[in-house]
Amino acid sequence: MTAPSQPASPPQEGQQPLLALDKLSLGFGGLRALADLDLQVRDREIVSMIGPNGAGKSTVFNVITGIYRPTAGDVRFAGGSIVGRPPHIIARHGIARTFQSLRLFMNMSVLENVLAATYGSTRASPVESVLRLPRHRREERQNRVLAHDILAFFGQRLAGYRWDQPAYSLSYANRRRLEIARALATKPKLLLLDEPAAGMNPTETHEITELIGRLRDELDLTILVIEHDMHVVAGCSDRVLALDHGVKIAEGGFDTVASHPAVVEAYLGRDPEALAAEPGGPGGSPTQGGTKDR
Amino acid sequence: MSFFLQELVNGVTTGALYALIALGFSMVYGVLKLLNFAHGDLYMVGGYIGFFIIRWFGGAAKLFIPVPLLVTIMFVAAAVVVGGLGVAMERFAYRPLRNAPRIAPLITAIGISFFLENAALLLFGAQYRVYNTPDFISYSSGIQIGSVSIDSVQIMVLVMGLFIMIGLQQLINRTKLGKQMRAVAADREAAEMFGINVNFTIAAVFFLGSALAGVAGVMAGLLFNTVYNTIGFLAGLKAFTAAVVGGIGSIPGAMLGGLMIGIAESFITGYISSIYVDLIVFGILIVVMLVRPTGLLGRAQLQKV
Amino acid sequence: MKARVIAAAVAVGALSLAGCGSSSPSGSAAAKSCTTTIGMEGPLTGPVASLGQEQLHFAELAVANDNKANHTKISLVQGDTQLNPADATTVTKEFVSNSKMVAVVGPAGSQEVEAVGPLFARAGMAFISGSATDPSLTTSGKNPTFFRTVSNDNVQGPQDAHYIINTLKPKALMIVDDEESYSTDLVSIMIPIFKAAGIKVDHESVSQSVTDFSSLVAKITPAETVVVLPWQIAANAQQFGRDMAQEHKKAVIFGTDGLYSPGTFEIAGSYVSSFGPDIHTIPADASLVAQAQAKYGSFGTFGPPVYAATHVVDEAIAAVCKGGHAPTRANVLAAIKKTNESTSILGKPISFTAHGDPKNGQFFLFKINSKGTYNNIPY
Amino acid sequence: MSQLATDEPAPVAPAGPQVGADEWVARQAQRREYLPSWLGGTERLVEKVGWWPRLGLAAAAGLVLPLLHVGQFQLQVGIDSLVLALLALGLNVTVGWAGLLDLGYVAFFGFGAYGFALVSSDQLSAQGVHWPAYFSIPVVVVATGLLGLLVGLPSRRLSGDYLAIITLFFGEAFYEITNTVASSKLGGEDGIVGIDPIRGFGVQLLSTEQYYYLMVIFVVGAMIVLRLLEFSRTGRSWRAIRDDPLAASAMTISVDKVKLMAFAFGAMVAGLAGTEFAAQQVSIAPTDFTTQYLIMIYACLILGGAGSIGGAVAGALVLNVVLDGILRNPTYTGYLFYGLIVIALLVKLRPWRRLALVAGSTIVFGYALHAIAAAISHSWVSGSLQSGGWIASALRGWVIVPASATGPGDWGFVLLICMLIALAQVHGRTRTLLLVPTIYLAAFTWETLLGTPTNASITRYIIIAVVLIVMMIARPQGLLGTRRVEVPT
């Protein structure tokens, strides 16, 4: 097991953040999903979001990517506000995501899943495509190169002989990988990963942890991760953010957040005794994960 | 004023009928998310059953049993037979498709509708079958208020419609079966995990919904006298509109929608022209759907991401 | 596995061989007796199937009776048009390409005749309708091989309108079409005549599939003493009349052809004009009526004109054969043109004008009494 | 990301077999579903040939057909089938690829036909409007596409069943408008008559052959265009929004625009089919564009396999040729009926012993029953068989045909339906046992009710309905489609 490399550019005061959430609030009817959430993510930073189920983590993603519209507050990406933009425009600005409940194009082939995500970066009209005019041919060529490269990034896991198979024929773990590959094909600056390790065995979980590091190091991506598996959180994050009931309850390094009383309480209620009994719980993982010396 | 009232009475009666058909339609949609296109044809089958029962008991003019008994037999027989037909339909055609792509059960429903229409043509012939209701339920047995007349069949339809709707509402809100239905409608898999017999519940919904269509068929026969093999299509379409306008999957919505469509039709005929009835009714539907896609009483479902 | 493949292949092969074998014509029989085929087009299914079935029954009856009388071997092939021009076109193309077929009875609707006329003209094949009454079919010149045994709307529309104006004398009336061309055509012929006579006309329209008329009936004002229903479905008119009774409306119903249906439409005091006579009341037809009733049950006025049409074709074929010629399409067409029957099932002579209309076009008017009986009255 | 794009694609050798869940899943999925037994063998054989060669072969076969001394009627059936194929191709774009359930599709067909008819007849004015086809067809097709955009607008807010409903009513509204509301302009129930043939540049298409060839060209052309589109940016975006519109929008696809394009494209193909239909048919009427025909188009697409270009065409050809070419002839209908029973038994019943047992018992059962019935009353067996040819001689003395067949036939039909439903519910020995009386009852019902000439046209529709239902249960992906998964949302 290798730990991800150190953050290439440590957070500096005064540098403009790539993504900034400013007093973000969202309510569904009487239900408050997010309340006055502030978050700044700098370039090439990996930030993890943790919190119990229903804490509003995925809701943050949905607001950032334009699926929900915040009732108050602002989302600024690369300096400009993106609130109110439709999802596909936000995606074209450079924010890509994966979904907690896998949302692949199940009946399209592996390769086509990746190619479909190049829609925003291509321009060929249907007429050009039918007549196979130069722009269509050029774009298709470039897209194929891109897709090959992205899929190759996952090594043997998504190797060639599977590319023409429908996505539903992949195993659960590979579907998660393919979802990340598809997100990469939109050429993002910011990648939002919603529980990338869910449903994976320990080996695969480790691979994903490594992969997240590589994505930042090799592709210069900024990454926001939602994850329940504390091995992953501990293994890749520069910074951790804990949410509960739509409110930020802690932010900082992994160890700080994981031992923060509010976080412990949020996960386990007021009984600190149960902490040790929960192997995957926030208290247990830094030591059990044990691969990283901080 | 009396013209207005007369049109209102006519509209409410027709509307009650639409509401009954729409109820079953809406219930089935609630549990299976299936647009059961064959629902209107169940109504047609109900109409035929009523006709043949009249015939078996001597024909409209020469009945050899008392009229209340006859009407009871008609309703019970239509409810049981059509309900059974609905259950058979579900068991045979829809159940294998429960996890198939959405289009599959829809196409099957269209196929069943087509089958029922043509099977009825084959078995019962193309001629219009006539109940001849006035021969055994006299018009003069109704109520006359000024120049507004409400005949006893209309009264019966309204009263029965009201009772059925209240009963259904109670069934769904108060009984164990109703709770199961709501659970299955909300989340079939979760309901199954909680030990609810999903297959039984869905079959029950089909039975109830189809039985209502069968009852509506008999009512239509008594009211409008005529039954033939394609009456189901238009009635189904109208009920469909009613269910959607009211909010598909919602029981009070189906009632409201049915009454609205019935009254609208009546007033358009009375005050504008019969030529534009269908077009305006469809127009209402399109406007409702665009302004409030979930219908008047339907609840928006939060999309899970 | 392999064995099953072979077995299935053999089965398929056998079936297809058998199919080919039986479809080859049995040529030798044709020479001995007058053997030939005629077609019958009608709405055998669909919304007006009852009409088409009645027509089919009478065509079958005519062929059976005439074969017996003339010692011919005419067989009848049926084609379902659903009263739909597109279906009629398909069926007609099938008939025209059937080399054994020499003439066709039908189709039922004017719009269908319009669609298939050119096809029959190209094939030189005669076709006789027992119910298409649009005047333009014979006057347009597009249908040179078309004949009909019924008179056209140009006779019926004005005749009915004038009867209503002169005898029933309404101040205002309601006229309701059923959205089918037969009905809308008649309405468009009648409305100007009413308006010219100073009668206020409320023109309404309900589809044939509507069975609830209570809202429409509520609209009838006391001044409107006549309701004209040029409909094809008698059961609907009956319901219309009942809705009137229920809402205490006193207007008189005046219906046309399709409403002629004793036993179904029996609103007392109503009038029905029909292109066909009630053959129940024609003494000479008594045995035929009995025969038809025994075989098919009750019937109205749509069957007999088709019987007459089929009879015309049968006689033409018999005449050609008797003359020692082969019953080809051209021969049969020529013989039909020469038709001159001194009497017919319709109770009147049948012969055709140069355009194919029956000579001495005539409609029949009936008034329904309180027992539901239809009484023929003069116009 | 920049360094990625510059690299050449890394050559990835197919990995050798690995053990693990992934591999197992992958291998399982590779086993595509084929038709049972020998039918599947044919399927595999066809699959070995590539898509383009297959299209070439099919097109060549289509072009050669008229040279084989087929009659006018057969060619007409061919034209009708090809019109349906074109319609199914267009529907495939909207429904098969983009997954937008458009139940008003037939109105686009009608709009194309009416559009062409209006500018190619005397309908609009006394001397008429008579545009040449090279002008009118593109104009009408584009106009239909614009109408498609308009009708597609609600799809931005509505999806799934709601969209289906609203489009269904659009279709009904089209019928109402042409039939009743605008009847003075559009000819009402009579429709428009006297439509010009396709003409332009001094050429007129008049004969059936010419229209047949034109339709072959149009269908093959549409297949080529759609195939090129399927694996392009647009085609992928269509299929992406079918599988998951939300994910598609997160992946830079402008879902609204893509939906509208799918609607417009489907509508354009339907409009094109409409112009050909009007020109070839000479007259059109509102009844040409009813829900019944819509069901027919859907049946074609479903039978062939939604999402597959070849499937859409094959479905249309098979269904329409069967319906118009075979089922209009009572004798052929009989062959088809008994043939299907035999084939179904051959394919489904295994092992051989069981097949022989069922066949044997059915034969014995029939003769026994016939003998008993004959012993009781002669009138029970004195009716005449409906089937002709060798089937009749094979069945005589086996199947009971009462003198007056109508009543027993009706009950037989009802009983047959009950038996079939029962058959679907039981398994094993009971099913085998039940099969014998069911087969016999099927033959009885056929000879007394379904096969009679009077009921021929009703039987046709019953067969369409049964095909739709059985197809959906047994093979929802259609003849040529691939099975699809759908993630419930």
Short mmCIF file of N, CA, C and O in Angstrom, two decimals, chain B residues 3 6-7 10-11 14 43 118 121 126-128 130-135 139 144 147 149-151 154 223-226 228-231 234 265-275 278, chain C residues 44-51 53 176-177 179 203-220 233 235-236 238-239 241-243 245-249 263-264 266:
data_model
loop_
_atom_site.label_atom_id
_atom_site.label_comp_id
_atom_site.label_asym_id
_atom_site.label_seq_id
_atom_site.Cartn_x
_atom_site.Cartn_y
_atom_site.Cartn_z
N PHE B 3 -81.72 25.34 -17.29
CA PHE B 3 -80.87 24.74 -18.31
C PHE B 3 -79.51 24.41 -17.71
O PHE B 3 -78.97 23.32 -17.88
N GLN B 6 -79.88 21.46 -15.44
CA GLN B 6 -80.04 20.21 -16.19
C GLN B 6 -78.70 19.74 -16.73
O GLN B 6 -78.34 18.57 -16.63
N GLU B 7 -77.95 20.69 -17.28
CA GLU B 7 -76.64 20.31 -17.81
C GLU B 7 -75.72 19.86 -16.68
O GLU B 7 -74.91 18.94 -16.86
N ASN B 10 -76.67 16.29 -15.76
CA ASN B 10 -76.17 15.38 -16.79
C ASN B 10 -74.67 15.21 -16.67
O ASN B 10 -74.14 14.11 -16.78
N GLY B 11 -73.99 16.34 -16.45
CA GLY B 11 -72.54 16.29 -16.37
C GLY B 11 -72.06 15.51 -15.17
O GLY B 11 -71.12 14.72 -15.27
N THR B 14 -72.52 11.68 -15.82
CA THR B 14 -71.48 11.15 -16.70
C THR B 14 -70.14 11.17 -15.98
O THR B 14 -69.34 10.23 -16.08
N TYR B 43 -64.49 -2.20 -18.90
CA TYR B 43 -65.76 -1.51 -18.79
C TYR B 43 -66.74 -2.04 -19.84
O TYR B 43 -67.91 -2.31 -19.55
N ASN B 118 -61.58 -7.25 -30.01
CA ASN B 118 -61.86 -8.14 -31.12
C ASN B 118 -62.48 -9.45 -30.67
O ASN B 118 -63.29 -10.03 -31.40
N LEU B 121 -66.01 -8.72 -30.39
CA LEU B 121 -66.61 -8.69 -31.72
C LEU B 121 -66.90 -10.11 -32.20
O LEU B 121 -67.96 -10.41 -32.75
N ALA B 126 -71.16 -7.55 -33.93
CA ALA B 126 -70.89 -6.12 -34.03
C ALA B 126 -72.11 -5.28 -33.70
O ALA B 126 -72.01 -4.08 -33.52
N GLN B 127 -73.27 -5.92 -33.62
CA GLN B 127 -74.46 -5.09 -33.44
C GLN B 127 -74.50 -4.44 -32.08
O GLN B 127 -73.91 -4.93 -31.13
N TYR B 128 -75.17 -3.29 -32.02
CA TYR B 128 -75.31 -2.60 -30.76
C TYR B 128 -76.30 -3.38 -29.92
O TYR B 128 -77.41 -3.65 -30.35
N VAL B 130 -78.80 -3.51 -26.80
CA VAL B 130 -79.57 -2.46 -26.15
C VAL B 130 -80.20 -2.98 -24.87
O VAL B 130 -80.82 -4.04 -24.87
N TYR B 131 -80.01 -2.26 -23.77
CA TYR B 131 -80.56 -2.66 -22.48
C TYR B 131 -82.08 -2.46 -22.42
O TYR B 131 -82.77 -3.18 -21.75
N ASN B 132 -82.58 -1.41 -23.08
CA ASN B 132 -83.98 -1.03 -22.97
C ASN B 132 -84.38 -0.76 -21.52
O ASN B 132 -85.41 -1.23 -21.03
N THR B 133 -83.55 -0.01 -20.84
CA THR B 133 -83.80 0.29 -19.42
C THR B 133 -85.21 0.82 -19.15
O THR B 133 -85.85 0.40 -18.17
N PRO B 134 -85.72 1.77 -19.97
CA PRO B 134 -87.03 2.35 -19.65
C PRO B 134 -88.14 1.30 -19.57
O PRO B 134 -89.18 1.55 -18.96
N ASP B 135 -87.92 0.13 -20.14
CA ASP B 135 -88.94 -0.90 -20.08
C ASP B 135 -89.10 -1.47 -18.67
O ASP B 135 -90.13 -2.03 -18.33
N TYR B 139 -88.99 6.23 -16.41
CA TYR B 139 -88.44 7.57 -16.23
C TYR B 139 -89.22 8.33 -15.17
O TYR B 139 -88.68 9.17 -14.47
N GLN B 144 -88.50 15.34 -10.24
CA GLN B 144 -88.72 16.45 -11.17
C GLN B 144 -88.73 17.72 -10.35
O GLN B 144 -89.61 17.94 -9.52
N SER B 147 -88.23 22.35 -14.21
CA SER B 147 -88.07 21.67 -15.49
C SER B 147 -86.82 20.80 -15.50
O SER B 147 -86.43 20.28 -16.54
N SER B 149 -85.10 17.41 -14.69
CA SER B 149 -85.50 16.07 -14.32
C SER B 149 -84.29 15.19 -14.08
O SER B 149 -83.29 15.24 -14.81
N ILE B 150 -84.39 14.43 -13.02
CA ILE B 150 -83.34 13.47 -12.69
C ILE B 150 -84.02 12.12 -12.59
O ILE B 150 -84.89 11.93 -11.75
N ASP B 151 -83.65 11.18 -13.47
CA ASP B 151 -84.38 9.92 -13.41
C ASP B 151 -83.75 8.98 -12.39
O ASP B 151 -82.67 9.24 -11.86
N GLN B 154 -80.23 7.75 -12.89
CA GLN B 154 -79.21 8.75 -12.58
C GLN B 154 -79.00 8.84 -11.07
O GLN B 154 -77.86 8.90 -10.60
N LEU B 223 -77.79 3.55 -18.05
CA LEU B 223 -77.97 4.97 -18.35
C LEU B 223 -78.15 5.22 -19.84
O LEU B 223 -79.06 5.91 -20.26
N PHE B 224 -77.24 4.68 -20.62
CA PHE B 224 -77.20 5.03 -22.05
C PHE B 224 -77.74 3.91 -22.94
O PHE B 224 -77.76 4.06 -24.15
N ASN B 225 -78.08 2.78 -22.33
CA ASN B 225 -78.75 1.69 -23.04
C ASN B 225 -77.89 0.89 -24.01
O ASN B 225 -78.16 -0.26 -24.26
N THR B 226 -76.87 1.51 -24.57
CA THR B 226 -76.19 0.85 -25.68
C THR B 226 -74.85 0.24 -25.27
O THR B 226 -74.08 0.88 -24.55
N TYR B 228 -71.57 -1.86 -27.20
CA TYR B 228 -70.96 -2.53 -28.35
C TYR B 228 -69.48 -2.67 -28.09
O TYR B 228 -68.98 -2.19 -27.07
N ASN B 229 -68.79 -3.31 -29.03
CA ASN B 229 -67.46 -3.78 -28.66
C ASN B 229 -66.39 -2.70 -28.55
O ASN B 229 -65.35 -2.94 -27.98
N THR B 230 -66.64 -1.52 -29.06
CA THR B 230 -65.58 -0.51 -28.97
C THR B 230 -65.92 0.64 -28.01
O THR B 230 -65.21 1.65 -28.01
N ILE B 231 -66.98 0.49 -27.21
CA ILE B 231 -67.27 1.60 -26.30
C ILE B 231 -66.13 1.83 -25.32
O ILE B 231 -65.98 2.92 -24.78
N LEU B 234 -63.25 4.96 -26.11
CA LEU B 234 -63.52 6.37 -25.80
C LEU B 234 -63.68 6.56 -24.30
O LEU B 234 -63.13 7.50 -23.72
N GLU B 265 -67.66 18.46 -20.26
CA GLU B 265 -68.27 17.99 -21.51
C GLU B 265 -69.70 18.49 -21.64
O GLU B 265 -70.13 18.97 -22.69
N SER B 266 -70.42 18.36 -20.55
CA SER B 266 -71.82 18.73 -20.57
C SER B 266 -71.98 20.22 -20.88
O SER B 266 -72.80 20.62 -21.71
N PHE B 267 -71.18 21.04 -20.23
CA PHE B 267 -71.31 22.48 -20.44
C PHE B 267 -70.81 22.91 -21.81
O PHE B 267 -71.36 23.82 -22.43
N ILE B 268 -69.76 22.26 -22.29
CA ILE B 268 -69.29 22.62 -23.62
C ILE B 268 -70.38 22.32 -24.64
O ILE B 268 -70.68 23.12 -25.52
N THR B 269 -71.00 21.12 -24.49
CA THR B 269 -72.10 20.78 -25.40
C THR B 269 -73.22 21.80 -25.27
O THR B 269 -73.77 22.27 -26.26
N GLY B 270 -73.56 22.13 -24.04
CA GLY B 270 -74.70 23.00 -23.82
C GLY B 270 -74.46 24.44 -24.24
O GLY B 270 -75.32 25.06 -24.85
N TYR B 271 -73.29 24.95 -23.93
CA TYR B 271 -73.09 26.38 -24.13
C TYR B 271 -72.24 26.72 -25.35
O TYR B 271 -72.30 27.83 -25.86
N ILE B 272 -71.39 25.80 -25.79
CA ILE B 272 -70.58 26.13 -26.98
C ILE B 272 -71.12 25.32 -28.14
O ILE B 272 -72.07 25.72 -28.79
N SER B 273 -70.56 24.16 -28.38
CA SER B 273 -71.10 23.30 -29.43
C SER B 273 -70.56 21.91 -29.25
O SER B 273 -69.41 21.73 -28.82
N SER B 274 -71.37 20.94 -29.58
CA SER B 274 -70.94 19.56 -29.45
C SER B 274 -69.75 19.26 -30.35
O SER B 274 -69.03 18.31 -30.13
N ILE B 275 -69.57 20.09 -31.38
CA ILE B 275 -68.49 19.82 -32.33
C ILE B 275 -67.13 19.87 -31.64
O ILE B 275 -66.22 19.14 -31.98
N ASP B 278 -64.57 17.10 -27.75
CA ASP B 278 -63.36 16.31 -27.52
C ASP B 278 -62.11 17.18 -27.55
O ASP B 278 -61.21 17.03 -26.73
N LEU C 44 -66.81 -5.23 -42.65
CA LEU C 44 -67.14 -6.45 -41.92
C LEU C 44 -66.72 -6.38 -40.47
O LEU C 44 -67.21 -7.12 -39.63
N THR C 45 -65.75 -5.52 -40.19
CA THR C 45 -65.39 -5.27 -38.80
C THR C 45 -65.39 -3.77 -38.59
O THR C 45 -65.62 -3.01 -39.52
N GLY C 46 -65.09 -3.36 -37.39
CA GLY C 46 -65.03 -1.93 -37.11
C GLY C 46 -66.36 -1.40 -36.62
O GLY C 46 -67.28 -2.16 -36.33
N PRO C 47 -66.46 -0.08 -36.52
CA PRO C 47 -67.62 0.51 -35.84
C PRO C 47 -68.97 0.24 -36.51
O PRO C 47 -69.99 0.22 -35.84
N VAL C 48 -68.99 0.07 -37.82
CA VAL C 48 -70.29 -0.17 -38.46
C VAL C 48 -70.35 -1.59 -39.00
O VAL C 48 -70.98 -1.86 -40.02
N ALA C 49 -69.71 -2.49 -38.28
CA ALA C 49 -69.66 -3.87 -38.75
C ALA C 49 -71.05 -4.48 -38.89
O ALA C 49 -71.28 -5.33 -39.75
N SER C 50 -72.00 -4.03 -38.07
CA SER C 50 -73.33 -4.64 -38.16
C SER C 50 -73.93 -4.38 -39.53
O SER C 50 -74.56 -5.24 -40.13
N LEU C 51 -73.67 -3.19 -40.03
CA LEU C 51 -74.13 -2.83 -41.38
C LEU C 51 -73.45 -3.74 -42.41
O LEU C 51 -74.11 -4.33 -43.28
N GLN C 53 -71.98 -6.62 -41.96
CA GLN C 53 -72.36 -8.03 -41.83
C GLN C 53 -73.71 -8.28 -42.49
O GLN C 53 -73.92 -9.30 -43.14
N VAL C 176 -78.21 17.22 -36.28
CA VAL C 176 -77.01 16.66 -35.66
C VAL C 176 -76.36 15.68 -36.62
O VAL C 176 -76.98 14.68 -37.00
N ASP C 177 -75.12 15.96 -37.02
CA ASP C 177 -74.44 14.97 -37.86
C ASP C 177 -73.64 14.03 -36.98
O ASP C 177 -73.43 14.30 -35.80
N GLU C 179 -70.52 12.98 -37.75
CA GLU C 179 -69.11 13.15 -38.11
C GLU C 179 -68.66 12.20 -39.22
O GLU C 179 -67.49 12.15 -39.53
N HIS C 203 -76.92 23.62 -35.67
CA HIS C 203 -76.16 22.49 -36.22
C HIS C 203 -75.23 21.93 -35.15
O HIS C 203 -74.39 22.63 -34.62
N GLU C 204 -75.38 20.65 -34.83
CA GLU C 204 -74.53 20.00 -33.83
C GLU C 204 -73.86 18.79 -34.45
O GLU C 204 -74.19 18.38 -35.56
N SER C 205 -72.97 18.19 -33.68
CA SER C 205 -72.20 17.08 -34.21
C SER C 205 -71.79 16.16 -33.07
O SER C 205 -71.24 16.62 -32.08
N VAL C 206 -72.12 14.90 -33.16
CA VAL C 206 -71.61 13.95 -32.17
C VAL C 206 -71.01 12.75 -32.89
O VAL C 206 -71.55 12.30 -33.89
N SER C 207 -69.92 12.27 -32.36
CA SER C 207 -69.28 11.12 -32.98
C SER C 207 -70.16 9.88 -32.80
O SER C 207 -70.94 9.79 -31.86
N GLN C 208 -70.00 8.93 -33.72
CA GLN C 208 -70.79 7.70 -33.64
C GLN C 208 -70.53 6.93 -32.36
O GLN C 208 -71.34 6.15 -31.91
N SER C 209 -69.37 7.17 -31.77
CA SER C 209 -69.03 6.40 -30.59
C SER C 209 -69.62 6.98 -29.31
O SER C 209 -69.44 6.43 -28.24
N VAL C 210 -70.29 8.11 -29.42
CA VAL C 210 -70.91 8.71 -28.24
C VAL C 210 -72.25 8.03 -27.99
O VAL C 210 -73.04 7.84 -28.92
N THR C 211 -72.52 7.67 -26.73
CA THR C 211 -73.81 7.06 -26.45
C THR C 211 -74.60 7.86 -25.42
O THR C 211 -75.70 7.48 -25.05
N ASP C 212 -74.03 8.96 -24.97
CA ASP C 212 -74.72 9.78 -23.97
C ASP C 212 -75.12 11.10 -24.61
O ASP C 212 -74.27 11.90 -24.98
N PHE C 213 -76.42 11.30 -24.77
CA PHE C 213 -76.87 12.50 -25.46
C PHE C 213 -77.58 13.49 -24.54
O PHE C 213 -78.15 14.47 -25.00
N SER C 214 -77.56 13.20 -23.24
CA SER C 214 -78.38 14.00 -22.33
C SER C 214 -78.03 15.49 -22.40
O SER C 214 -78.92 16.33 -22.40
N SER C 215 -76.74 15.80 -22.52
CA SER C 215 -76.35 17.21 -22.55
C SER C 215 -76.83 17.88 -23.83
O SER C 215 -77.24 19.05 -23.82
N LEU C 216 -76.76 17.15 -24.91
CA LEU C 216 -77.19 17.70 -26.19
C LEU C 216 -78.70 17.91 -26.20
O LEU C 216 -79.22 18.93 -26.65
N VAL C 217 -79.40 16.93 -25.65
CA VAL C 217 -80.86 16.98 -25.63
C VAL C 217 -81.33 18.17 -24.78
O VAL C 217 -82.29 18.85 -25.13
N ALA C 218 -80.60 18.44 -23.70
CA ALA C 218 -80.98 19.56 -22.83
C ALA C 218 -80.97 20.87 -23.60
O ALA C 218 -81.62 21.84 -23.22
N LYS C 219 -80.24 20.88 -24.69
CA LYS C 219 -80.08 22.11 -25.47
C LYS C 219 -81.27 22.39 -26.39
O LYS C 219 -81.38 23.48 -26.94
N ILE C 220 -82.12 21.38 -26.61
CA ILE C 220 -83.24 21.57 -27.52
C ILE C 220 -84.21 22.58 -26.91
O ILE C 220 -84.69 22.40 -25.80
N ILE C 233 -76.39 4.88 -37.10
CA ILE C 233 -76.54 3.91 -36.02
C ILE C 233 -77.87 4.12 -35.30
O ILE C 233 -78.09 5.10 -34.60
N ALA C 235 -79.33 2.51 -32.86
CA ALA C 235 -79.37 2.42 -31.40
C ALA C 235 -79.08 3.78 -30.77
O ALA C 235 -79.65 4.13 -29.74
N ASN C 236 -78.21 4.55 -31.41
CA ASN C 236 -77.90 5.88 -30.89
C ASN C 236 -79.11 6.78 -30.96
O ASN C 236 -79.39 7.56 -30.05
N GLN C 238 -82.19 5.89 -30.94
CA GLN C 238 -83.14 5.43 -29.93
C GLN C 238 -82.80 6.05 -28.59
O GLN C 238 -83.66 6.55 -27.88
N GLN C 239 -81.52 6.04 -28.25
CA GLN C 239 -81.10 6.61 -26.99
C GLN C 239 -81.35 8.12 -26.97
O GLN C 239 -81.77 8.68 -25.96
N GLY C 241 -83.73 9.64 -28.49
CA GLY C 241 -85.16 9.80 -28.24
C GLY C 241 -85.52 9.58 -26.79
O GLY C 241 -86.35 10.29 -26.22
N ARG C 242 -84.87 8.62 -26.17
CA ARG C 242 -85.16 8.35 -24.76
C ARG C 242 -84.68 9.50 -23.88
O ARG C 242 -85.35 9.87 -22.92
N ASP C 243 -83.50 10.02 -24.20
CA ASP C 243 -83.03 11.17 -23.44
C ASP C 243 -84.01 12.34 -23.58
O ASP C 243 -84.22 13.09 -22.64
N ALA C 245 -87.26 12.05 -24.04
CA ALA C 245 -88.42 11.73 -23.21
C ALA C 245 -88.10 12.01 -21.75
O ALA C 245 -88.91 12.58 -21.01
N GLN C 246 -86.91 11.63 -21.35
CA GLN C 246 -86.53 11.79 -19.95
C GLN C 246 -86.47 13.26 -19.56
O GLN C 246 -86.80 13.62 -18.44
N GLU C 247 -86.04 14.09 -20.50
CA GLU C 247 -85.96 15.52 -20.19
C GLU C 247 -87.19 16.28 -20.69
O GLU C 247 -87.17 17.51 -20.78
N HIS C 248 -88.22 15.55 -21.04
CA HIS C 248 -89.51 16.13 -21.45
C HIS C 248 -89.38 17.08 -22.64
O HIS C 248 -89.93 18.17 -22.64
N LYS C 249 -88.64 16.68 -23.62
CA LYS C 249 -88.54 17.47 -24.85
C LYS C 249 -89.54 16.89 -25.85
O LYS C 249 -89.65 15.67 -25.97
N GLY C 263 -87.47 -2.39 -34.20
CA GLY C 263 -86.95 -3.18 -33.09
C GLY C 263 -85.82 -2.48 -32.38
O GLY C 263 -85.56 -2.72 -31.22
N THR C 264 -85.12 -1.58 -33.09
CA THR C 264 -84.06 -0.84 -32.43
C THR C 264 -84.47 0.61 -32.26
O THR C 264 -84.49 1.14 -31.16
N GLU C 266 -87.42 2.94 -32.25
CA GLU C 266 -88.87 2.88 -32.26
C GLU C 266 -89.48 4.00 -31.43
O GLU C 266 -90.40 3.77 -30.64
#
